């Protein structure tokens, strides 16, 4: 029995550490692996003297934590320390008391790990691990029982979980999610997000990674060419490169819109730029963190308590840019070697000077004419890079187009800037939300219109409209199929097939539940209570809820109270024929039943023998019991 | 046997307190970080712990204590009291911890399931007839983080018979008494009269069966005589006897029972019981329990 507990503990540790392995450094994993091997050896070969290694391992482990993190404070070091403690406790697992200590450390280990992650699927891992911890507790209680049954213990813990489920759900919904800030463990360990420099080849490198960045849902239907997620504004030109500078603008006046436009949830812990749509006037953080409203209508945040950024964007009417007096020196700054073809282009189109809309139209035609969009255009380096792109190779990625367009706008005397962010996203039709991945990374240009409003110009929109209409993920997949001379129709057929739809349903379920789970805070609680107070619940709705409750209760009873249900159905059948009390029925034997019912039907006799068989066989399966229940119900209703 | 009251007491166990501390840490972390997973962990722990407390509290509810099998114990020795317990259908196996009040050091762990008998240790320092101490039945089922217990009043009286002295000593003293009481020896030999019928036991001689009674349809009965055995010995209690003498009497009775010898116990010329079976032994021991000794 103790061996069984030991094996379960080892397995639980192994699986848990494996699931969270990307949160431990390689050196820690190697260290844990070595201790784990020692534990297995100790268990297999009964090498008791190995437990003497506990103290050196503890010192070694804590030293390693300090070497890796530079501190003993924070969630990372805590989870590593608890992991070490679990392993060391497993060395001295001898009695019930040790087992209880181990389970306590296990729960703390699990708690520290849970703080490291914010992906919804980890909830499954956490629940399974907690289930295992309670299973170990139950097993510890059953140590003295010789013919211990694993199945019985699992069933018992499952029953405990089911019984506790209503209380857990009620607490999850109604317990006030007050936030007391990080007075105990606050530490900001967010990673830096998007690059603040744009080299033309940067984005083509980014899109090779397909990891998801954030998801977004809207309160209204959006067109794909509206989905330009602005992150950074680059204003300083240096040949074919662009970088951040001091923006000659004032922050826009306080926004007025109170109706949320869209909801964004980041998938990674990110420090820096928030990606917002161009009409966004206001942003409200719904996760713990500090929000900063930057100039040029961009936002950035510093997450706190390792919380991934979540925010609500509010749309505003597009207004004039609030420019400072000296804006032209910045927005018209160019640091390029004006090549002969470029000078000729400007000379030939002198009439466009300072006319933004005409210049835009000119550029549309210019790029549309013989430019091509490619993920692998080759490298553009040196002082001739811009010239090479514009007048020779004419092949590039969004970064090349954006960098070149901005230069051309400025050459024609129109203030312009490069914007870096994401465009599009994969749309889930079932759940009506977008998932924006690294493959949607994009850059484009904003130019100052004649009316003083910043407008978007994206050359890719004209060179490769499919990229904008379908989004990066789909576009690159189509490109891959084309490069292999495969039909692109199969992609769309697969997406609209049953499997594709089912995948979308699963994604939606995951997204909706995850969003609700992670965004459920005090504000949402208040909204829920207000809604509950004001909603008039209709009779049909109440009946639906009641039916669902009854249905779930029936399933619960069928699974866990089959013995009682069998008895009860048999009692009802007998009661239908002969009025007896439940208390009397309980003392009735099979012979007693036969005597009581003078002329039992053949079906009932068969049922009774089936009952006898199921009840006294000792190990009747659940299916046989359920079969008895169904047969009993049939006789009860029709006989 | 009856329950003093339906009240069940419940408290966290040592491991339960440690787990409570862990739960508190979980909760503080949840409040501090505002992390949904930390909340989920805390609420999950709270939910399961509350339900397990409920289970612990009700786990003694359906157990029925039916009767005490024996209420005769030896003075100054750890004895076992057997209790008949009825576990309801579907009752799951669990550890029950039983001990009599004030006798914590004599705690018994029993595994309960279905109808069974459980033995609980008890030790009484004084000989005599007294009330049973309260029985405490405790369980930590299902998770061991709470313990619940109930007290049970046993209505029967507890008979504590004198401590047995060691055999050699008993035999010596008994021989002396036998010699001193020459009358007793005579009485043994002359009392060769039919005493009673008793049910036939496998160890009985066929010669002792009353075949006439069998022919009359009364079943197999063994005839017993007051002095039918050569090995029959009698112990006569006198008013002047001390505790030590009673202890010797107990040893004498047990010795007779173990050797399957017929023994008789007399008090002031009156036969209390004669025989060699367990019932006779019990009858005699009960008498010894209530015997008043002279003041020393």
Coordinates of N, CA and C in Angstrom, one line a residue, chain A residues 75 96 100 103-105 107-108 110-111 114-123 126-127 130-131 134 137-138 141-142 144-145 147 149 152 156-157 159-161 163-164 167-168 171-172 175-186 288 305-307 517-519 586-587 615, chain B residues 13-16 18-23 25-55 62 64 86 88-97 109-113 139-146:
Chain A
X75 N 8.2 34.2 -7.6 CA 7.4 32.9 -7.9 C 8.3 31.8 -8.5
X96 N 2.7 7.8 8.0 CA 1.5 8.6 7.6 C 1.8 10.1 7.7
X100 N 1.5 13.2 5.0 CA 0.7 14.4 5.1 C 1.6 15.6 4.8
X103 N 2.1 15.9 1.1 CA 0.9 16.4 0.3 C 0.8 17.9 0.5
X104 N 1.1 18.4 1.7 CA 1.1 19.9 2.0 C 2.1 20.6 1.0
X105 N 3.3 20.0 0.9 CA 4.3 20.6 0.1 C 3.9 20.5 -1.4
X107 N 0.9 20.6 -2.5 CA -0.2 21.7 -2.8 C 0.5 23.0 -3.0
X108 N 1.5 23.3 -2.1 CA 2.2 24.6 -2.2 C 3.0 24.7 -3.6
X110 N 2.2 23.1 -6.3 CA 1.1 23.3 -7.3 C 0.7 24.8 -7.4
X111 N 0.5 25.4 -6.2 CA 0.1 26.8 -6.1 C 1.2 27.7 -6.8
X114 N 1.0 27.3 -10.5 CA -0.2 27.9 -11.1 C -0.1 29.4 -11.3
X115 N 0.8 30.0 -10.5 CA 1.0 31.5 -10.6 C 1.8 31.8 -11.8
X116 N 2.5 30.8 -12.3 CA 3.4 31.0 -13.5 C 2.7 31.1 -14.8
X117 N 1.5 30.5 -14.8 CA 0.8 30.3 -16.1 C -0.5 31.0 -16.2
X118 N -0.9 31.3 -17.4 CA -2.2 31.9 -17.6 C -2.9 31.3 -18.8
X119 N -2.5 30.1 -19.1 CA -3.2 29.5 -20.2 C -4.3 28.6 -19.7
X120 N -5.4 28.7 -20.3 CA -6.6 28.0 -19.7 C -6.5 26.5 -19.6
X121 N -5.7 25.9 -20.5 CA -5.6 24.4 -20.5 C -4.9 24.0 -19.2
X122 N -4.1 24.9 -18.6 CA -3.4 24.5 -17.4 C -4.4 24.2 -16.3
X123 N -5.6 24.8 -16.4 CA -6.6 24.5 -15.4 C -6.9 23.0 -15.3
X126 N -4.0 21.5 -13.3 CA -4.1 21.9 -11.9 C -5.2 21.1 -11.2
X127 N -6.3 20.9 -11.9 CA -7.4 20.1 -11.3 C -7.0 18.7 -11.1
X130 N -4.6 18.4 -8.2 CA -5.4 18.5 -6.9 C -6.1 17.2 -6.6
X131 N -6.7 16.7 -7.7 CA -7.4 15.4 -7.5 C -6.4 14.3 -7.0
X134 N -5.7 14.9 -3.3 CA -6.7 14.4 -2.4 C -6.8 12.8 -2.5
X137 N -4.3 11.8 0.0 CA -4.8 12.0 1.3 C -5.7 10.8 1.7
X138 N -6.6 10.4 0.8 CA -7.6 9.4 1.0 C -6.8 8.0 1.2
X141 N -5.4 7.7 4.5 CA -6.4 7.3 5.5 C -6.7 5.8 5.5
X142 N -6.5 5.2 4.3 CA -6.8 3.8 4.1 C -5.6 2.9 4.3
X144 N -4.3 1.4 6.7 CA -4.5 0.2 7.6 C -5.4 -0.9 6.9
X145 N -6.1 -0.5 5.9 CA -7.0 -1.4 5.3 C -6.3 -2.3 4.3
X147 N -7.3 -5.0 2.1 CA -7.7 -5.1 0.7 C -8.2 -3.8 0.1
X149 N -8.7 -0.9 -2.5 CA -9.1 -0.9 -3.9 C -8.8 0.5 -4.5
X152 N -12.1 2.0 -6.0 CA -13.0 2.5 -5.0 C -12.5 3.9 -4.5
X156 N -14.4 7.4 -4.9 CA -14.7 8.2 -3.7 C -14.3 9.7 -3.8
X157 N -13.1 9.8 -4.4 CA -12.5 11.2 -4.5 C -13.3 12.0 -5.6
X159 N -16.4 11.4 -6.3 CA -17.7 11.8 -5.6 C -17.5 13.0 -4.8
X160 N -16.4 13.1 -4.0 CA -16.1 14.3 -3.2 C -16.1 15.5 -4.1
X161 N -15.4 15.4 -5.2 CA -15.3 16.5 -6.1 C -16.6 16.9 -6.6
X163 N -19.5 16.4 -5.3 CA -20.3 17.0 -4.2 C -19.9 18.4 -3.8
X164 N -18.6 18.6 -4.0 CA -18.0 19.9 -3.7 C -18.2 20.9 -4.8
X167 N -20.4 24.1 -4.4 CA -19.8 25.0 -3.5 C -18.7 25.8 -4.2
X168 N -17.9 25.0 -4.9 CA -16.7 25.6 -5.6 C -17.2 26.6 -6.6
X171 N -18.5 29.7 -4.9 CA -17.4 30.5 -4.5 C -16.7 31.3 -5.6
X172 N -16.6 30.5 -6.7 CA -15.9 31.1 -7.9 C -16.7 32.3 -8.4
X175 N -17.7 34.9 -4.6 CA -16.7 35.4 -3.7 C -16.1 36.7 -4.2
X176 N -16.2 37.8 -3.5 CA -15.7 39.0 -4.1 C -14.2 39.0 -4.4
X177 N -14.0 39.3 -5.7 CA -12.6 39.2 -6.2 C -11.9 40.5 -5.8
X178 N -11.7 40.7 -4.6 CA -11.0 42.0 -4.1 C -9.5 41.8 -4.5
X179 N -8.9 42.9 -4.8 CA -7.5 42.8 -5.2 C -6.7 43.7 -4.2
X180 N -5.9 43.1 -3.4 CA -5.2 43.8 -2.4 C -3.8 44.2 -2.9
X181 N -3.5 44.0 -4.2 CA -2.2 44.4 -4.7 C -1.1 43.5 -4.2
X182 N 0.1 43.8 -4.7 CA 1.2 42.9 -4.4 C 2.0 43.2 -3.2
X183 N 1.4 43.4 -2.1 CA 2.2 43.7 -0.9 C 3.1 42.6 -0.4
X184 N 2.8 41.4 -0.9 CA 3.6 40.3 -0.4 C 4.7 39.8 -1.4
X185 N 4.2 39.6 -2.6 CA 5.1 38.9 -3.6 C 5.2 39.7 -4.9
X186 N 4.8 40.9 -4.9 CA 4.8 41.6 -6.2 C 6.2 41.7 -6.9
X288 N -3.9 43.3 -13.9 CA -3.0 44.1 -13.0 C -1.8 44.6 -13.8
X305 N 2.4 41.5 -11.1 CA 2.0 40.2 -10.6 C 2.0 39.1 -11.6
X306 N 2.8 39.3 -12.6 CA 2.9 38.3 -13.7 C 1.6 38.1 -14.4
X307 N 0.8 39.1 -14.4 CA -0.5 38.9 -15.1 C -0.4 39.3 -16.6
X517 N -13.1 33.0 -17.6 CA -12.3 32.6 -16.4 C -11.3 33.6 -16.0
X518 N -10.5 34.1 -17.0 CA -9.4 35.0 -16.6 C -9.9 36.4 -16.4
X519 N -11.0 36.8 -17.1 CA -11.5 38.2 -17.0 C -12.5 38.4 -15.9
X586 N -37.3 -2.4 3.4 CA -35.9 -2.6 3.6 C -35.5 -3.9 4.3
X587 N -36.5 -4.5 5.0 CA -36.2 -5.7 5.7 C -36.8 -6.9 4.8
X615 N -27.1 -7.8 -7.2 CA -26.8 -7.4 -5.8 C -25.9 -8.4 -5.1
Chain B
X13 N -7.8 17.4 12.7 CA -6.7 16.6 13.2 C -5.4 17.4 13.1
X14 N -4.3 16.9 13.5 CA -3.0 17.6 13.3 C -2.7 17.9 11.8
X15 N -2.7 16.8 11.0 CA -2.5 17.1 9.6 C -3.6 18.0 9.0
X16 N -4.8 18.0 9.6 CA -5.9 18.9 9.1 C -5.5 20.3 9.4
X18 N -2.4 21.5 9.6 CA -1.3 21.8 8.7 C -1.9 22.2 7.3
X19 N -2.9 21.4 6.9 CA -3.6 21.6 5.6 C -4.4 22.9 5.6
X20 N -4.9 23.2 6.8 CA -5.6 24.5 7.0 C -4.7 25.7 6.8
X21 N -3.5 25.5 7.3 CA -2.4 26.5 7.1 C -2.1 26.7 5.6
X22 N -2.0 25.6 4.9 CA -1.7 25.6 3.5 C -2.8 26.3 2.8
X23 N -4.0 26.0 3.2 CA -5.2 26.6 2.6 C -5.2 28.1 2.8
X25 N -2.5 30.0 3.2 CA -1.5 30.5 2.3 C -2.1 30.6 0.8
X26 N -2.8 29.6 0.4 CA -3.4 29.6 -0.9 C -4.3 30.8 -1.1
X27 N -5.1 31.1 0.0 CA -6.1 32.1 -0.1 C -5.4 33.5 -0.1
X28 N -4.3 33.7 0.7 CA -3.6 35.0 0.8 C -3.0 35.2 -0.6
X29 N -2.4 34.2 -1.2 CA -1.8 34.3 -2.5 C -2.8 34.7 -3.5
X30 N -4.0 34.1 -3.4 CA -5.1 34.4 -4.4 C -5.5 35.8 -4.3
X31 N -5.6 36.3 -3.0 CA -6.0 37.7 -2.8 C -4.9 38.7 -3.3
X32 N -3.7 38.3 -3.0 CA -2.6 39.2 -3.4 C -2.3 39.2 -4.9
X33 N -2.3 38.1 -5.5 CA -2.0 38.0 -6.9 C -3.3 38.2 -7.8
X34 N -4.4 38.0 -7.2 CA -5.7 38.1 -8.0 C -5.7 37.1 -9.1
X35 N -4.9 36.0 -9.0 CA -4.7 35.1 -10.1 C -5.9 34.1 -10.1
X36 N -6.6 33.9 -11.2 CA -7.7 33.0 -11.2 C -7.4 31.6 -10.8
X37 N -6.2 31.1 -11.2 CA -5.8 29.7 -10.8 C -5.6 29.6 -9.3
X38 N -5.1 30.6 -8.7 CA -4.9 30.6 -7.2 C -6.3 30.6 -6.6
X39 N -7.2 31.4 -7.1 CA -8.6 31.3 -6.6 C -9.2 29.9 -6.8
X40 N -9.0 29.4 -8.0 CA -9.5 28.1 -8.3 C -9.0 27.0 -7.3
X41 N -7.7 27.1 -7.1 CA -7.1 26.1 -6.1 C -7.7 26.3 -4.7
X42 N -7.8 27.6 -4.3 CA -8.3 27.8 -2.9 C -9.7 27.3 -2.8
X43 N -10.6 27.7 -3.8 CA -12.0 27.3 -3.7 C -12.2 25.8 -3.8
X44 N -11.3 25.2 -4.6 CA -11.4 23.7 -4.8 C -11.0 23.1 -3.4
X45 N -10.0 23.6 -2.8 CA -9.6 23.0 -1.5 C -10.6 23.2 -0.5
X46 N -11.2 24.4 -0.5 CA -12.2 24.7 0.5 C -13.4 23.8 0.3
X47 N -13.8 23.7 -1.0 CA -15.0 22.8 -1.3 C -14.8 21.4 -0.8
X48 N -13.7 20.8 -1.2 CA -13.4 19.4 -0.9 C -13.3 19.2 0.6
X49 N -12.6 20.2 1.3 CA -12.4 20.1 2.7 C -13.8 20.2 3.5
X50 N -14.6 21.1 3.0 CA -16.0 21.2 3.7 C -16.8 20.0 3.5
X51 N -16.7 19.4 2.3 CA -17.5 18.2 2.0 C -16.9 17.0 2.8
X52 N -15.6 17.0 2.9 CA -15.0 15.9 3.7 C -15.3 16.0 5.2
X53 N -15.4 17.3 5.7 CA -15.8 17.5 7.1 C -17.2 16.9 7.3
X54 N -18.1 17.2 6.3 CA -19.4 16.7 6.4 C -19.5 15.2 6.4
X55 N -18.6 14.6 5.5 CA -18.5 13.1 5.5 C -18.0 12.6 6.8
X62 N -24.7 6.2 10.9 CA -25.5 5.1 10.6 C -25.1 3.8 11.3
X64 N -24.9 1.2 14.1 CA -25.7 0.8 15.2 C -24.9 -0.1 16.1
X86 N -23.6 -3.0 14.0 CA -24.3 -3.3 12.7 C -23.9 -2.1 11.8
X88 N -24.4 -0.3 8.2 CA -25.5 -0.4 7.2 C -25.0 -0.8 5.9
X89 N -25.9 -1.2 5.0 CA -25.6 -1.6 3.6 C -24.8 -0.4 2.9
X90 N -23.9 -0.7 2.2 CA -23.1 0.3 1.4 C -22.1 1.0 2.3
X91 N -22.0 0.6 3.5 CA -21.0 1.3 4.4 C -19.6 0.9 3.9
X92 N -18.8 2.0 3.8 CA -17.5 1.7 3.2 C -16.5 1.4 4.3
X93 N -15.5 0.6 4.0 CA -14.5 0.3 5.0 C -13.8 1.5 5.5
X94 N -13.7 1.6 6.8 CA -13.0 2.7 7.4 C -12.4 2.3 8.7
X95 N -11.5 3.1 9.1 CA -10.8 2.8 10.4 C -11.7 3.5 11.5
X96 N -12.0 2.7 12.5 CA -12.7 3.3 13.7 C -11.8 3.2 14.9
X97 N -11.7 4.2 15.6 CA -10.8 4.2 16.8 C -11.7 4.2 18.0
X109 N -7.8 0.2 17.0 CA -8.2 0.5 15.6 C -8.9 -0.6 15.1
X110 N -10.1 -0.4 14.5 CA -10.8 -1.5 13.9 C -11.3 -1.1 12.5
X111 N -11.4 -2.0 11.7 CA -11.8 -1.7 10.3 C -13.3 -2.1 10.3
X112 N -14.1 -1.1 10.0 CA -15.5 -1.4 10.1 C -16.2 -1.6 8.7
X113 N -16.9 -2.7 8.6 CA -17.8 -3.0 7.5 C -18.7 -4.1 7.8
X139 N -13.6 8.5 14.3 CA -13.1 8.2 12.9 C -12.5 9.5 12.3
X140 N -11.6 9.3 11.4 CA -11.1 10.4 10.6 C -11.4 10.3 9.1
X141 N -12.3 9.3 8.8 CA -12.7 9.1 7.5 C -13.3 10.3 6.9
X142 N -13.1 10.7 5.6 CA -12.4 10.0 4.5 C -11.0 10.5 4.3
X143 N -10.7 11.8 4.7 CA -9.4 12.3 4.3 C -8.4 12.4 5.4
X144 N -8.8 12.2 6.6 CA -7.9 12.2 7.8 C -7.6 13.6 8.2
X145 N -8.4 14.6 7.8 CA -8.1 16.0 8.2 C -9.1 16.5 9.3
X146 N -10.2 15.7 9.5 CA -11.1 16.0 10.6 C -11.3 14.7 11.4

